[in-house]
Amino acid sequence: MENKIIVKHSQYIEISRIPDGHDGVISVAENHKNIPFDVKRVYYIYDLNNPEAIRGKHAHKKLEQVLFCISGSCEIGLDDGTTKQTIKLDKPNIGVYLGIELWHTMQKFSNHCILLVLASDYYNASDYIRDYDEFLEYIGKERGGQ
Ligand code: TYD
């Protein structure tokens, strides 16, 4: 498990953590302040009760997202087609930016894990690349290959 993100098109995103004495904490995400795009869609993933579950397993052509694990913890697999790494998300104010052309997975969900995702565009099934070989072919073409 690495602390530093080394794959392309990804980075940790740290947002505020405003404690209110013993009465809880507020974290705030704002367009272009700590989220590097205009958020058009928010979704969240929960009831992650299957310990074997592996979500994601796709890349996006144009969509950018920031993913926060706002309860519990999970692992995120990142793969830019050359470099692969796995990170752990376990703090509600430290998320991960998932840029374009980045194969990603989400797995090892703890009890009560909830993932909050901020996305740069509306849902569009044709923006997904769900086949790994197709992903490699797509990024090869984008980089000027065959
Ligand atoms: P998917 O993005 O594949 O989930 P994950 O990456 O977490 O494994 O989406 C799962 C299903 O939900 C798929 O049938 C598409 C649907 N979906 C929508 O209809 N709208 C959305 O905004 C999202 C994110 C998914």
Tab-separated table of C-alpha atoms and ligand atoms in Angstrom:
chain	number	residue	atom	x	y	z
A	1	MET	CA	0.000	0.000	0.000
A	2	GLU	CA	1.580	3.280	-1.066
A	3	ASN	CA	1.125	6.688	0.569
A	4	LYS	CA	2.029	8.713	-2.495
A	5	ILE	CA	-0.018	8.455	-5.670
A	6	ILE	CA	2.290	7.722	-8.567
A	7	VAL	CA	-0.176	6.782	-11.318
A	8	LYS	CA	-1.095	9.387	-13.933
A	9	HIS	CA	-4.437	11.202	-13.793
A	10	SER	CA	-4.838	10.735	-10.044
A	11	GLN	CA	-3.965	12.475	-6.790
A	12	TYR	CA	-5.157	12.751	-3.223
A	13	ILE	CA	-7.665	15.537	-2.617
A	14	GLU	CA	-7.670	16.919	0.902
A	15	ILE	CA	-10.608	19.051	1.950
A	16	SER	CA	-11.249	21.033	5.110
A	17	ARG	CA	-11.876	19.443	8.457
A	18	ILE	CA	-13.679	21.881	10.724
A	19	PRO	CA	-14.197	20.462	14.220
A	20	ASP	CA	-16.991	21.878	16.330
A	21	GLY	CA	-15.751	21.063	19.802
A	22	HIS	CA	-17.263	17.730	20.841
A	23	ASP	CA	-20.165	18.189	18.428
A	24	GLY	CA	-18.745	16.767	15.229
A	25	VAL	CA	-16.739	17.850	12.213
A	26	ILE	CA	-17.650	19.532	8.919
A	27	SER	CA	-15.760	18.896	5.682
A	28	VAL	CA	-16.510	21.059	2.666
A	29	ALA	CA	-15.920	20.386	-1.036
A	30	GLU	CA	-16.152	23.361	-3.404
A	31	ASN	CA	-15.871	23.617	-7.196
A	32	HIS	CA	-12.422	24.764	-8.285
A	33	LYS	CA	-11.330	25.402	-4.685
A	34	ASN	CA	-10.526	21.834	-3.734
A	35	ILE	CA	-12.454	19.930	-6.418
A	36	PRO	CA	-10.686	20.487	-9.767
A	37	PHE	CA	-13.880	20.717	-11.877
A	38	ASP	CA	-17.516	21.823	-11.742
A	39	VAL	CA	-19.540	19.134	-9.989
A	40	LYS	CA	-22.595	18.150	-12.061
A	41	ARG	CA	-23.503	14.902	-10.323
A	42	VAL	CA	-23.201	13.425	-6.846
A	43	TYR	CA	-23.779	9.769	-6.034
A	44	TYR	CA	-23.032	7.525	-3.122
A	45	ILE	CA	-22.445	3.835	-2.723
A	46	TYR	CA	-23.499	2.007	0.434
A	47	ASP	CA	-24.724	-1.343	1.786
A	48	LEU	CA	-21.348	-2.737	0.779
A	49	ASN	CA	-21.937	-5.951	2.675
A	50	ASN	CA	-20.206	-8.399	0.341
A	51	PRO	CA	-16.582	-8.754	1.505
A	52	GLU	CA	-15.645	-10.151	-1.927
A	53	ALA	CA	-17.140	-7.226	-3.858
A	54	ILE	CA	-14.940	-5.458	-6.376
A	55	ARG	CA	-16.629	-2.407	-7.885
A	56	GLY	CA	-15.450	-0.122	-10.640
A	57	LYS	CA	-13.369	-2.178	-13.096
A	58	HIS	CA	-13.641	0.505	-15.723
A	59	ALA	CA	-12.083	3.733	-16.979
A	60	HIS	CA	-13.704	6.886	-18.311
A	61	LYS	CA	-12.932	8.693	-21.538
A	62	LYS	CA	-13.866	12.216	-20.393
A	63	LEU	CA	-15.408	11.997	-16.927
A	64	GLU	CA	-13.485	13.268	-13.906
A	65	GLN	CA	-14.457	12.241	-10.389
A	66	VAL	CA	-13.394	12.679	-6.789
A	67	LEU	CA	-14.194	9.836	-4.464
A	68	PHE	CA	-14.376	10.115	-0.669
A	69	CYS	CA	-14.857	7.275	1.779
A	70	ILE	CA	-17.039	9.223	4.214
A	71	SER	CA	-17.629	6.276	6.558
A	72	GLY	CA	-15.428	3.256	7.232
A	73	SER	CA	-12.622	2.401	4.862
A	74	CYS	CA	-11.856	0.732	1.554
A	75	GLU	CA	-9.091	0.157	-0.934
A	76	ILE	CA	-8.876	1.766	-4.365
A	77	GLY	CA	-6.923	0.150	-7.181
A	78	LEU	CA	-5.463	2.627	-9.681
A	79	ASP	CA	-3.978	1.732	-13.065
A	80	ASP	CA	-3.008	4.230	-15.767
A	81	GLY	CA	-2.105	1.460	-18.214
A	82	THR	CA	1.560	1.551	-17.230
A	83	THR	CA	1.647	1.921	-13.458
A	84	LYS	CA	-0.639	0.227	-10.960
A	85	GLN	CA	-1.045	0.919	-7.260
A	86	THR	CA	-3.465	0.376	-4.408
A	87	ILE	CA	-4.326	3.043	-1.871
A	88	LYS	CA	-6.464	2.973	1.254
A	89	LEU	CA	-9.150	5.556	1.924
A	90	ASP	CA	-10.058	5.809	5.602
A	91	LYS	CA	-10.509	9.528	6.309
A	92	PRO	CA	-13.696	11.380	5.355
A	93	ASN	CA	-11.722	14.494	4.323
A	94	ILE	CA	-9.094	12.792	2.149
A	95	GLY	CA	-10.385	11.624	-1.192
A	96	VAL	CA	-8.894	10.560	-4.468
A	97	TYR	CA	-9.136	12.274	-7.849
A	98	LEU	CA	-9.965	9.834	-10.650
A	99	GLY	CA	-9.144	11.599	-13.883
A	100	ILE	CA	-9.675	10.466	-17.437
A	101	GLU	CA	-8.234	7.227	-18.798
A	102	LEU	CA	-7.661	5.672	-15.394
A	103	TRP	CA	-8.666	2.068	-14.758
A	104	HIS	CA	-9.940	1.852	-11.184
A	105	THR	CA	-11.424	-0.613	-8.740
A	106	MET	CA	-12.939	-0.280	-5.265
A	107	GLN	CA	-12.685	-3.192	-2.833
A	108	LYS	CA	-12.051	-4.372	0.769
A	109	PHE	CA	-14.973	-2.410	2.117
A	110	SER	CA	-15.146	-2.172	5.912
A	111	ASN	CA	-18.389	-2.374	7.845
A	112	HIS	CA	-20.541	0.692	7.273
A	113	CYS	CA	-18.378	1.872	4.395
A	114	ILE	CA	-19.975	4.670	2.391
A	115	LEU	CA	-18.390	6.132	-0.738
A	116	LEU	CA	-19.341	9.614	-1.842
A	117	VAL	CA	-18.504	10.487	-5.437
A	118	LEU	CA	-18.451	13.937	-7.042
A	119	ALA	CA	-18.530	13.797	-10.836
A	120	SER	CA	-17.839	16.366	-13.547
A	121	ASP	CA	-20.729	15.291	-15.775
A	122	TYR	CA	-24.063	13.518	-15.931
A	123	TYR	CA	-24.189	9.748	-16.207
A	124	ASN	CA	-23.298	8.639	-19.718
A	125	ALA	CA	-22.858	4.920	-20.375
A	126	SER	CA	-20.864	5.599	-23.556
A	127	ASP	CA	-18.124	7.350	-21.559
A	128	TYR	CA	-17.246	4.049	-19.850
A	129	ILE	CA	-14.539	1.639	-21.017
A	130	ARG	CA	-15.412	-1.618	-19.271
A	131	ASP	CA	-13.012	-3.983	-21.011
A	132	TYR	CA	-9.369	-3.867	-19.874
A	133	ASP	CA	-7.890	-4.710	-23.293
A	134	GLU	CA	-10.081	-2.058	-24.861
A	135	PHE	CA	-8.766	0.391	-22.241
A	136	LEU	CA	-5.158	-0.364	-23.190
A	137	GLU	CA	-6.011	-0.014	-26.857
A	138	TYR	CA	-7.856	3.280	-26.236
A	139	ILE	CA	-5.016	4.914	-24.306
A	140	GLY	CA	-2.505	3.608	-26.864
A	141	LYS	CA	-4.420	5.392	-29.610
A	142	GLU	CA	-4.768	8.569	-27.526
A	143	ARG	CA	-0.996	8.575	-27.040
A	144	GLY	CA	-0.484	8.374	-30.776
A	145	GLY	CA	0.118	4.625	-31.036
A	146	GLN	CA	-1.482	2.207	-33.537
B	1	TYD	P1	-21.016	1.697	-12.098
B	1	TYD	O1	-20.554	3.079	-12.457
B	1	TYD	O2	-20.564	0.567	-12.940
B	1	TYD	O3	-20.661	1.395	-10.569
B	1	TYD	P2	-19.212	1.088	-9.897
B	1	TYD	O4	-18.172	1.829	-10.646
B	1	TYD	O5	-19.368	1.569	-8.487
B	1	TYD	O6	-18.999	-0.391	-9.927
B	1	TYD	O7	-22.615	1.729	-12.042
B	1	TYD	C1	-23.368	0.635	-11.585
B	1	TYD	C2	-24.758	0.725	-12.207
B	1	TYD	O8	-25.411	1.926	-11.803
B	1	TYD	C3	-24.747	0.720	-13.724
B	1	TYD	O9	-25.819	-0.077	-14.153
B	1	TYD	C4	-25.024	2.142	-14.117
B	1	TYD	C5	-25.805	2.691	-12.936
B	1	TYD	N1	-25.517	4.122	-12.695
B	1	TYD	C6	-26.441	5.077	-13.090
B	1	TYD	O10	-27.516	4.761	-13.628
B	1	TYD	N2	-26.157	6.391	-12.856
B	1	TYD	C7	-25.014	6.790	-12.256
B	1	TYD	O11	-24.785	8.011	-12.071
B	1	TYD	C8	-24.052	5.792	-11.869
B	1	TYD	C9	-22.756	6.164	-11.207
B	1	TYD	C10	-24.347	4.461	-12.104
